[in-house]
């Protein structure tokens, strides 16, 4: 085994300091203790003055959108610029990229995720066909490219190919959505089967499934997809991101999006509902109590003017959330975590969204994030566990700010003041995939 002595490692509710970690040849944890192993020399232990937290899960990514970051920020005077005009720019981006370009953009993106402490990404994938809208010979061509990108970068990936069928509620797809479309549930399940094969060659690739949104798939087909799809995989979908979407849903389905989900799907722990920035108090309570998770993307939601998720109420009802970088306008998990909290402070004019500093914020995000990736078999699990892969973000305790922080404030200091410069490295399967000053 390879032994490290870290200054501190984060366990669920405390730091273990110092922390000796032994890593087996297959990258799993073989030893974890506050005291060193007695059967080896001290010189065989690598000392790292770092604070170790579990690697972050990025529960919502559209990799190709990294190719347009910053390109839709000039706004014409007098013209309405909102989510829907941004979406037009995104469609143009989606129509441009061939498979190799998607792979190149995704490889660069996934490397940047590692440089920010993410060790696993859920790729919410709907770029299924070629630029003309024709299926590729391998229907999962782009999905396979995304897996190649993840393998090249060294990040774990859960590929979530999603069903996209409509232009809007009850409307035929638009020409510029031609790369996304599966006409029927059978078409979608074939795509899912091909995607499953595409994940098989990379041991750190997994599969999820889902539908793009209520506006993109007929309601009956959503119900059928859930009922007939694999019951053991995480199910992802967008919902209730924009006010217009709420109005359209009420007009067409007679219900608000989350209200419709609650009434029509067997929501539970395997569901991951992305955004939910517009929910009534009743929807907030019922969604939390259903056991379903939300995926929050505060960087993108702020950039697109989506709205503010009702985190305080949702958390009070026991709701569970993960984070994602979505359009990748922000790639720093610490920034997204604190913006979840800061948005609540800005509307409540109070500071204490959570009484325990960053503990709940970090813990819930990690647990729901692992569920979003499909990597957990049980409800409550340790941050680090013998026999499990050693995936970690390591923060630099030589950094002036962190070197001053006592252990009782260390997690809050990292989350509320941390940026990429504090990260000394990221470890996946026991290997440093990124080390500051090395690349
Ligand atoms: Zn999205």
CSV table of C-alpha atoms and ligand atoms in Angstrom, one decimal:
chain,number,residue,atom,x,y,z
A,1,UNK,CA,0.0,0.0,0.0
A,2,UNK,CA,0.9,3.6,-0.5
A,3,UNK,CA,0.7,5.6,2.7
A,4,UNK,CA,0.0,9.2,3.2
A,5,UNK,CA,-0.1,11.3,6.4
A,6,UNK,CA,-2.5,14.2,5.8
A,7,UNK,CA,-2.8,17.0,8.3
A,8,UNK,CA,-6.6,16.5,8.4
A,9,UNK,CA,-9.3,14.5,6.7
A,10,UNK,CA,-12.9,15.4,6.8
A,11,UNK,CA,-15.2,12.7,8.2
A,12,UNK,CA,-19.0,13.3,8.3
A,13,UNK,CA,-19.1,15.7,11.3
A,14,UNK,CA,-15.5,16.2,12.3
A,15,UNK,CA,-11.9,16.3,11.2
A,16,UNK,CA,-9.5,13.4,11.8
A,17,UNK,CA,-6.1,15.0,12.5
A,18,UNK,CA,-3.6,13.8,11.6
A,19,UNK,CA,-5.0,11.2,9.2
A,20,UNK,CA,-3.0,8.2,7.9
A,21,UNK,CA,-4.4,6.8,4.7
A,22,UNK,CA,-3.2,3.7,3.0
A,23,UNK,CA,-4.1,3.2,-0.7
A,24,UNK,CA,-4.2,-0.2,-2.3
A,25,UNK,CA,-3.0,-0.9,-5.8
A,26,UNK,CA,-6.5,-0.6,-7.2
A,27,UNK,CA,-7.0,2.9,-5.7
A,28,UNK,CA,-9.2,2.0,-2.8
A,29,UNK,CA,-8.7,2.9,0.8
A,30,UNK,CA,-6.9,0.1,2.7
A,31,UNK,CA,-6.0,1.9,5.9
A,32,UNK,CA,-7.6,5.0,7.6
A,33,UNK,CA,-6.5,6.0,11.1
A,34,UNK,CA,-5.3,8.8,13.4
A,35,UNK,CA,-2.2,6.7,14.1
A,36,UNK,CA,0.3,5.4,11.6
A,37,UNK,CA,0.7,1.7,10.6
A,38,UNK,CA,3.1,-0.1,12.9
A,39,UNK,CA,4.4,-2.5,10.3
A,40,UNK,CA,6.2,0.1,8.1
A,41,UNK,CA,8.9,2.7,8.5
A,42,UNK,CA,7.9,6.4,8.9
A,43,UNK,CA,10.0,7.2,5.9
A,44,UNK,CA,7.6,5.2,3.7
A,45,UNK,CA,4.8,7.6,4.6
A,46,UNK,CA,4.3,10.6,2.3
A,47,UNK,CA,3.4,13.7,4.5
A,48,UNK,CA,1.0,16.2,3.0
A,49,UNK,CA,0.2,19.4,4.8
A,50,UNK,CA,-3.3,19.4,3.4
A,51,UNK,CA,-7.0,19.2,4.5
A,52,UNK,CA,-8.8,16.4,2.6
A,53,UNK,CA,-12.5,16.5,1.8
A,54,UNK,CA,-14.3,14.0,-0.4
A,55,UNK,CA,-14.1,14.8,-4.1
A,56,UNK,CA,-17.0,16.9,-5.3
A,57,UNK,CA,-19.8,15.5,-7.5
A,58,UNK,CA,-20.9,17.7,-10.4
A,59,UNK,CA,-24.4,16.5,-10.8
A,60,UNK,CA,-25.4,18.5,-13.9
A,61,UNK,CA,-23.2,19.2,-16.9
A,62,UNK,CA,-23.9,20.0,-20.6
A,63,UNK,CA,-20.3,19.7,-21.8
A,64,UNK,CA,-20.7,21.3,-25.2
A,65,UNK,CA,-21.9,24.5,-23.6
A,66,UNK,CA,-18.4,25.1,-22.3
A,67,UNK,CA,-17.6,26.0,-25.9
A,68,UNK,CA,-19.8,29.2,-25.5
A,69,UNK,CA,-18.9,30.4,-22.1
A,70,UNK,CA,-18.8,34.2,-22.1
A,71,UNK,CA,-20.1,34.4,-25.7
A,72,UNK,CA,-23.7,35.4,-24.8
A,73,UNK,CA,-23.0,38.2,-22.3
A,74,UNK,CA,-23.4,41.3,-24.6
A,75,UNK,CA,-26.9,42.5,-24.3
A,76,UNK,CA,-28.5,44.8,-26.8
A,77,UNK,CA,-30.2,48.0,-25.5
A,78,UNK,CA,-33.9,47.8,-25.8
A,79,UNK,CA,-34.0,44.1,-26.6
A,80,UNK,CA,-35.1,41.5,-24.1
A,81,UNK,CA,-32.3,39.2,-23.2
A,82,UNK,CA,-33.3,36.3,-21.0
A,83,UNK,CA,-33.1,32.6,-20.8
A,84,UNK,CA,-34.9,32.2,-24.0
A,85,UNK,CA,-32.6,34.4,-26.0
A,86,UNK,CA,-29.6,32.7,-24.4
A,87,UNK,CA,-31.1,29.4,-25.5
A,88,UNK,CA,-31.0,30.6,-29.2
A,89,UNK,CA,-27.3,31.2,-28.8
A,90,UNK,CA,-27.0,27.7,-27.2
A,91,UNK,CA,-28.8,26.1,-30.1
A,92,UNK,CA,-26.4,27.7,-32.5
A,93,UNK,CA,-23.5,26.3,-30.5
A,94,UNK,CA,-25.1,22.8,-30.4
A,95,UNK,CA,-25.5,22.8,-34.2
A,96,UNK,CA,-21.8,23.6,-34.8
A,97,UNK,CA,-19.8,20.9,-33.0
A,98,UNK,CA,-18.8,17.7,-34.7
A,99,UNK,CA,-18.1,14.6,-32.5
A,100,UNK,CA,-14.3,15.4,-32.3
A,101,UNK,CA,-15.0,19.0,-31.3
A,102,UNK,CA,-17.4,17.9,-28.6
A,103,UNK,CA,-14.8,15.5,-27.3
A,104,UNK,CA,-12.1,18.2,-27.3
A,105,UNK,CA,-14.3,20.7,-25.5
A,106,UNK,CA,-15.4,18.0,-23.0
A,107,UNK,CA,-11.8,16.9,-22.3
A,108,UNK,CA,-10.8,20.5,-21.6
A,109,UNK,CA,-13.8,21.0,-19.4
A,110,UNK,CA,-13.4,17.8,-17.4
A,111,UNK,CA,-9.7,18.7,-16.8
A,112,UNK,CA,-10.9,22.1,-15.4
A,113,UNK,CA,-13.4,20.3,-13.2
A,114,UNK,CA,-10.6,18.3,-11.7
A,115,UNK,CA,-8.6,21.5,-11.2
A,116,UNK,CA,-11.6,22.7,-9.1
A,117,UNK,CA,-12.0,19.5,-7.0
A,118,UNK,CA,-14.7,17.7,-8.8
A,119,UNK,CA,-14.0,13.9,-9.2
A,120,UNK,CA,-17.2,12.8,-10.8
A,121,UNK,CA,-19.5,14.4,-13.3
A,122,UNK,CA,-23.1,13.5,-14.4
A,123,UNK,CA,-23.3,14.5,-18.1
A,124,UNK,CA,-26.9,15.4,-18.9
A,125,UNK,CA,-26.7,14.6,-22.6
A,126,UNK,CA,-29.1,15.4,-25.4
A,127,UNK,CA,-26.8,16.1,-28.4
A,128,UNK,CA,-27.6,12.7,-29.9
A,129,UNK,CA,-27.5,13.2,-33.7
A,130,UNK,CA,-25.3,14.7,-36.3
A,131,UNK,CA,-25.4,18.4,-37.4
A,132,UNK,CA,-28.1,17.6,-40.0
A,133,UNK,CA,-30.2,15.7,-37.4
A,134,UNK,CA,-29.4,12.2,-38.8
A,135,UNK,CA,-28.6,9.4,-36.3
A,136,UNK,CA,-24.9,8.4,-36.3
A,137,UNK,CA,-24.0,4.8,-37.2
A,138,UNK,CA,-23.4,4.4,-33.5
A,139,UNK,CA,-26.5,6.1,-32.0
A,140,UNK,CA,-24.5,6.8,-28.9
A,141,UNK,CA,-21.6,8.3,-30.8
A,142,UNK,CA,-21.5,11.6,-28.9
A,143,UNK,CA,-22.1,9.8,-25.6
A,144,UNK,CA,-19.1,7.6,-26.3
A,145,UNK,CA,-17.0,10.7,-27.1
A,146,UNK,CA,-17.9,12.2,-23.7
A,147,UNK,CA,-16.8,9.0,-22.0
A,148,UNK,CA,-13.5,9.2,-23.9
A,149,UNK,CA,-13.1,12.8,-22.8
A,150,UNK,CA,-13.7,11.7,-19.2
A,151,UNK,CA,-11.2,8.9,-19.4
A,152,UNK,CA,-8.6,11.2,-21.0
A,153,UNK,CA,-9.1,13.8,-18.3
A,154,UNK,CA,-9.2,11.2,-15.5
A,155,UNK,CA,-12.6,12.1,-14.1
A,156,UNK,CA,-15.4,9.6,-13.3
A,157,UNK,CA,-18.5,10.0,-15.4
A,158,UNK,CA,-22.2,9.1,-15.2
A,159,UNK,CA,-23.6,9.5,-18.7
A,160,UNK,CA,-27.2,10.5,-18.5
A,161,UNK,CA,-28.6,10.4,-22.1
A,162,UNK,CA,-32.0,12.1,-22.0
A,163,UNK,CA,-35.2,11.8,-24.0
A,164,UNK,CA,-35.9,14.9,-26.0
A,165,UNK,CA,-39.0,14.8,-28.2
A,166,UNK,CA,-40.8,18.1,-28.5
A,167,UNK,CA,-40.3,21.8,-29.2
A,168,UNK,CA,-42.4,22.9,-26.3
A,169,UNK,CA,-45.5,21.6,-24.5
A,170,UNK,CA,-47.5,19.7,-27.2
A,171,UNK,CA,-45.5,21.3,-30.0
A,172,UNK,CA,-43.4,19.5,-32.7
A,173,UNK,CA,-39.7,19.9,-32.4
A,174,UNK,CA,-38.1,22.9,-34.1
A,175,UNK,CA,-35.6,22.5,-36.9
A,176,UNK,CA,-32.7,23.8,-34.7
A,177,UNK,CA,-33.5,21.1,-32.1
A,178,UNK,CA,-32.8,18.4,-34.8
A,179,UNK,CA,-29.8,17.0,-33.0
A,180,UNK,CA,-31.7,16.2,-29.8
A,181,UNK,CA,-34.8,14.3,-30.9
A,182,UNK,CA,-36.0,10.7,-30.2
A,183,UNK,CA,-39.5,10.4,-31.5
A,184,UNK,CA,-40.8,7.6,-29.3
A,185,UNK,CA,-40.0,5.9,-26.0
A,186,UNK,CA,-38.8,2.9,-28.1
A,187,UNK,CA,-36.4,5.1,-29.9
A,188,UNK,CA,-35.2,6.5,-26.6
A,189,UNK,CA,-34.7,3.0,-25.0
A,190,UNK,CA,-32.7,2.0,-28.0
A,191,UNK,CA,-30.5,5.0,-27.5
A,192,UNK,CA,-30.2,4.1,-23.8
A,193,UNK,CA,-29.1,0.6,-24.7
A,194,UNK,CA,-26.4,1.9,-27.0
A,195,UNK,CA,-25.4,4.3,-24.3
A,196,UNK,CA,-25.1,1.5,-21.9
A,197,UNK,CA,-22.7,-0.3,-24.3
A,198,UNK,CA,-20.7,3.0,-24.7
A,199,UNK,CA,-20.1,3.1,-20.9
A,200,UNK,CA,-18.8,-0.5,-20.8
A,201,UNK,CA,-15.2,0.0,-21.7
A,202,UNK,CA,-14.3,2.7,-19.1
A,203,UNK,CA,-14.5,1.3,-15.6
A,204,UNK,CA,-15.3,4.7,-14.1
A,205,UNK,CA,-18.2,5.3,-16.4
A,206,UNK,CA,-21.8,4.7,-15.3
A,207,UNK,CA,-25.2,5.2,-16.7
A,208,UNK,CA,-28.2,7.2,-15.6
A,209,UNK,CA,-31.3,8.1,-17.7
A,210,UNK,CA,-34.0,10.7,-17.8
A,211,UNK,CA,-36.1,13.1,-19.8
A,212,UNK,CA,-35.0,16.6,-20.7
A,213,UNK,CA,-38.0,18.3,-19.2
A,214,UNK,CA,-41.8,18.4,-19.2
A,215,UNK,CA,-41.8,20.8,-22.1
A,216,UNK,CA,-39.6,18.4,-24.2
A,217,UNK,CA,-41.4,15.1,-23.7
A,218,UNK,CA,-45.1,14.2,-23.8
A,219,UNK,CA,-46.5,13.6,-20.3
A,220,UNK,CA,-47.6,10.0,-21.1
A,221,UNK,CA,-44.2,9.2,-22.5
A,222,UNK,CA,-42.5,10.6,-19.4
A,223,UNK,CA,-44.7,8.3,-17.3
A,224,UNK,CA,-43.9,5.3,-19.6
A,225,UNK,CA,-40.1,6.1,-19.6
A,226,UNK,CA,-40.1,6.1,-15.8
A,227,UNK,CA,-42.2,2.9,-15.5
A,228,UNK,CA,-40.4,0.9,-18.2
A,229,UNK,CA,-36.9,2.2,-17.7
A,230,UNK,CA,-34.3,0.6,-15.4
A,231,UNK,CA,-35.4,0.9,-11.8
A,232,UNK,CA,-31.9,0.8,-10.3
A,233,UNK,CA,-30.4,3.9,-12.1
A,234,UNK,CA,-30.7,7.6,-11.2
A,235,UNK,CA,-33.4,9.4,-13.1
A,236,UNK,CA,-32.6,13.1,-14.0
A,237,UNK,CA,-34.8,15.8,-15.5
A,238,UNK,CA,-35.0,19.6,-15.6
A,239,UNK,CA,-38.1,21.3,-14.1
A,240,UNK,CA,-39.5,24.6,-13.0
A,241,UNK,CA,-36.5,26.7,-14.1
A,242,UNK,CA,-38.3,29.6,-15.7
A,243,UNK,CA,-41.6,31.5,-15.1
A,244,UNK,CA,-42.6,31.1,-18.8
A,245,UNK,CA,-42.2,27.4,-18.4
A,246,UNK,CA,-44.5,27.4,-15.3
A,247,UNK,CA,-47.2,29.3,-17.3
A,248,UNK,CA,-46.9,27.0,-20.3
A,249,UNK,CA,-47.2,24.0,-18.1
A,250,UNK,CA,-50.3,25.3,-16.4
A,251,UNK,CA,-51.9,26.1,-19.8
A,252,UNK,CA,-51.1,22.7,-21.3
A,253,UNK,CA,-51.0,20.2,-18.4
A,254,UNK,CA,-53.3,22.1,-16.1
A,255,UNK,CA,-50.6,21.9,-13.4
A,256,UNK,CA,-47.3,23.6,-12.5
A,257,UNK,CA,-44.3,21.4,-13.4
A,258,UNK,CA,-43.4,20.1,-9.9
A,259,UNK,CA,-47.0,19.7,-9.1
A,260,UNK,CA,-47.4,17.5,-12.2
A,261,UNK,CA,-44.3,15.5,-11.2
A,262,UNK,CA,-45.7,15.0,-7.7
A,263,UNK,CA,-49.0,13.8,-9.0
A,264,UNK,CA,-47.8,11.6,-11.9
A,265,UNK,CA,-44.4,10.0,-11.0
A,266,UNK,CA,-43.3,7.8,-8.1
A,267,UNK,CA,-40.8,10.3,-6.8
A,268,UNK,CA,-38.2,8.9,-4.5
A,269,UNK,CA,-34.5,8.9,-3.7
A,270,UNK,CA,-33.5,8.0,-7.3
A,271,UNK,CA,-35.0,11.1,-8.9
A,272,UNK,CA,-32.9,14.2,-9.4
A,273,UNK,CA,-34.9,17.3,-10.4
A,274,UNK,CA,-32.7,20.0,-11.8
A,275,UNK,CA,-33.3,23.7,-10.9
A,276,UNK,CA,-36.8,23.9,-9.3
A,277,UNK,CA,-36.2,27.6,-8.9
A,278,UNK,CA,-40.0,28.3,-9.1
A,279,UNK,CA,-42.0,26.2,-6.6
A,280,UNK,CA,-44.9,27.1,-4.3
A,281,UNK,CA,-44.4,26.5,-0.6
A,282,UNK,CA,-46.6,23.4,-1.0
A,283,UNK,CA,-44.5,22.1,-3.8
A,284,UNK,CA,-41.4,22.7,-1.8
A,285,UNK,CA,-42.7,20.8,1.2
A,286,UNK,CA,-44.1,17.9,-0.9
A,287,UNK,CA,-41.0,17.5,-3.1
A,288,UNK,CA,-38.7,17.5,0.0
A,289,UNK,CA,-40.9,14.9,1.7
A,290,UNK,CA,-41.1,12.7,-1.4
A,291,UNK,CA,-37.4,11.9,-1.0
A,292,UNK,CA,-36.5,13.2,-4.4
A,293,UNK,CA,-33.3,15.2,-4.7
A,294,UNK,CA,-32.9,18.6,-6.4
A,295,UNK,CA,-29.8,19.6,-8.4
A,296,UNK,CA,-29.0,23.2,-8.0
A,297,UNK,CA,-26.7,25.1,-10.3
A,298,UNK,CA,-26.4,28.6,-8.7
A,299,UNK,CA,-23.8,29.9,-11.1
A,300,UNK,CA,-25.9,29.1,-14.2
A,301,UNK,CA,-29.2,30.0,-12.5
A,302,UNK,CA,-27.8,33.4,-11.6
A,303,UNK,CA,-26.3,33.9,-15.1
A,304,UNK,CA,-29.6,33.0,-16.8
A,305,UNK,CA,-31.8,34.9,-14.4
A,306,UNK,CA,-33.7,31.8,-13.5
A,307,UNK,CA,-34.6,32.6,-10.0
A,308,UNK,CA,-33.7,31.6,-6.4
A,309,UNK,CA,-34.4,28.2,-5.1
A,310,UNK,CA,-36.2,28.1,-1.8
A,311,UNK,CA,-33.4,26.4,0.0
A,312,UNK,CA,-34.2,27.3,3.6
A,313,UNK,CA,-37.8,26.0,3.4
A,314,UNK,CA,-36.7,22.9,1.4
A,315,UNK,CA,-34.0,22.1,3.9
A,316,UNK,CA,-36.4,22.6,6.9
A,317,UNK,CA,-38.6,19.9,5.3
A,318,UNK,CA,-35.7,17.5,5.0
A,319,UNK,CA,-35.1,18.1,1.3
A,320,UNK,CA,-31.9,16.9,-0.3
A,321,UNK,CA,-29.8,18.7,-2.9
A,322,UNK,CA,-26.7,18.3,-5.0
A,323,UNK,CA,-24.9,20.9,-7.1
A,324,UNK,CA,-24.0,21.1,-10.8
A,325,UNK,CA,-22.2,23.5,-13.1
A,326,UNK,CA,-24.7,23.2,-16.0
A,327,UNK,CA,-23.5,25.7,-18.6
A,328,UNK,CA,-20.1,26.0,-16.8
A,329,UNK,CA,-20.2,29.7,-16.4
A,330,UNK,CA,-18.9,28.8,-12.9
A,331,UNK,CA,-16.7,25.8,-12.2
A,332,UNK,CA,-15.8,26.2,-8.6
A,333,UNK,CA,-17.9,24.0,-6.3
A,334,UNK,CA,-17.1,26.3,-3.3
A,335,UNK,CA,-18.4,29.3,-5.1
A,336,UNK,CA,-21.6,27.5,-6.0
A,337,UNK,CA,-22.0,26.2,-2.4
A,338,UNK,CA,-21.7,29.6,-0.9
A,339,UNK,CA,-24.0,31.1,-3.5
A,340,UNK,CA,-26.7,28.7,-2.5
A,341,UNK,CA,-26.4,30.1,1.0
A,342,UNK,CA,-25.9,33.8,0.0
A,343,UNK,CA,-29.0,33.9,-2.2
A,344,UNK,CA,-31.0,32.9,0.9
A,345,UNK,CA,-29.3,35.6,3.0
A,346,UNK,CA,-30.0,38.2,0.3
A,347,UNK,CA,-33.7,37.5,0.4
A,348,UNK,CA,-34.0,36.9,4.1
A,349,UNK,CA,-31.7,39.7,5.2
A,350,UNK,CA,-30.3,37.3,7.8
A,351,UNK,CA,-27.0,35.4,7.9
A,352,UNK,CA,-27.7,32.0,9.4
A,353,UNK,CA,-29.3,29.9,6.6
A,354,UNK,CA,-27.6,26.9,8.4
A,355,UNK,CA,-26.6,27.0,12.0
A,356,UNK,CA,-23.6,24.8,11.6
A,357,UNK,CA,-21.4,26.8,9.2
A,358,UNK,CA,-20.8,24.7,6.1
A,359,UNK,CA,-21.4,21.3,7.7
A,360,UNK,CA,-25.0,20.7,6.4
A,361,UNK,CA,-24.3,22.4,3.1
A,362,UNK,CA,-21.3,20.1,2.5
A,363,UNK,CA,-22.9,16.9,3.8
A,364,UNK,CA,-26.2,17.1,1.9
A,365,UNK,CA,-24.5,18.1,-1.3
A,366,UNK,CA,-22.1,15.2,-1.0
A,367,UNK,CA,-24.8,12.6,-0.2
A,368,UNK,CA,-27.3,13.7,-2.9
A,369,UNK,CA,-24.4,14.1,-5.3
A,370,UNK,CA,-23.3,10.5,-4.8
A,371,UNK,CA,-26.9,9.4,-5.4
A,372,UNK,CA,-27.0,11.5,-8.6
A,373,UNK,CA,-24.0,9.5,-9.9
A,374,UNK,CA,-25.6,6.2,-9.0
A,375,UNK,CA,-22.6,5.2,-6.8
A,376,UNK,CA,-24.3,4.6,-3.4
A,377,UNK,CA,-25.9,1.5,-2.2
A,378,UNK,CA,-27.0,2.7,1.2
A,379,UNK,CA,-28.6,5.8,2.6
A,380,UNK,CA,-26.0,7.2,5.0
A,381,UNK,CA,-22.4,6.4,4.2
A,382,UNK,CA,-19.1,7.5,5.5
A,383,UNK,CA,-17.1,10.2,3.6
A,384,UNK,CA,-14.2,7.9,3.4
A,385,UNK,CA,-14.4,4.1,3.9
A,386,UNK,CA,-12.1,1.1,3.8
A,387,UNK,CA,-12.6,-0.7,0.6
A,388,UNK,CA,-14.0,2.3,-1.3
A,389,UNK,CA,-12.1,4.4,-3.9
A,390,UNK,CA,-10.0,7.2,-2.5
A,391,UNK,CA,-11.5,10.3,-4.3
A,392,UNK,CA,-10.6,13.6,-2.7
A,393,UNK,CA,-10.0,17.3,-3.0
A,394,UNK,CA,-7.0,18.4,-0.9
A,395,UNK,CA,-6.7,22.0,0.3
A,396,UNK,CA,-3.4,23.6,0.9
A,397,UNK,CA,-2.7,24.2,4.6
A,398,UNK,CA,0.4,26.2,3.7
A,399,UNK,CA,-1.9,28.8,2.2
A,400,UNK,CA,-1.8,31.9,4.5
A,401,UNK,CA,-5.5,31.9,5.0
A,402,UNK,CA,-5.9,28.2,5.8
A,403,UNK,CA,-2.8,28.0,7.9
A,404,UNK,CA,-4.5,30.4,10.3
A,405,UNK,CA,-7.7,28.5,10.6
A,406,UNK,CA,-8.3,26.4,13.6
A,407,UNK,CA,-9.9,23.0,12.9
A,408,UNK,CA,-13.3,24.0,14.2
A,409,UNK,CA,-13.4,26.8,11.5
A,410,UNK,CA,-11.5,25.0,8.8
A,411,UNK,CA,-14.5,23.7,6.8
A,412,UNK,CA,-16.3,27.1,6.9
A,413,UNK,CA,-13.1,28.8,5.9
A,414,UNK,CA,-12.7,26.5,2.9
A,415,UNK,CA,-16.3,26.8,1.7
A,416,UNK,CA,-16.9,30.5,2.4
A,417,UNK,CA,-13.6,31.9,1.3
A,418,UNK,CA,-12.0,29.1,-0.9
A,419,UNK,CA,-11.1,29.3,-4.5
A,420,UNK,CA,-9.1,27.2,-6.9
A,421,UNK,CA,-5.9,28.7,-5.6
A,422,UNK,CA,-6.5,27.0,-2.2
A,423,UNK,CA,-6.7,23.5,-3.8
A,424,UNK,CA,-3.3,21.7,-3.8
A,425,UNK,CA,-4.6,18.8,-5.7
A,426,UNK,CA,-7.4,16.4,-6.7
A,427,UNK,CA,-7.2,12.6,-6.2
A,428,UNK,CA,-9.2,10.0,-8.2
A,429,UNK,CA,-8.8,6.3,-7.3
A,430,UNK,CA,-5.8,7.1,-5.1
A,431,UNK,CA,-3.9,9.0,-7.9
A,432,UNK,CA,-3.3,12.7,-8.1
A,433,UNK,CA,-5.1,13.8,-11.3
A,434,UNK,CA,-4.3,17.4,-10.6
A,435,UNK,CA,-1.5,18.9,-8.4
A,436,UNK,CA,-1.0,22.6,-8.1
A,437,UNK,CA,2.3,23.8,-9.6
A,438,UNK,CA,2.7,20.5,-11.4
A,439,UNK,CA,0.7,21.2,-14.6
B,1,LIG,ZN1,-29.3,21.9,-17.7
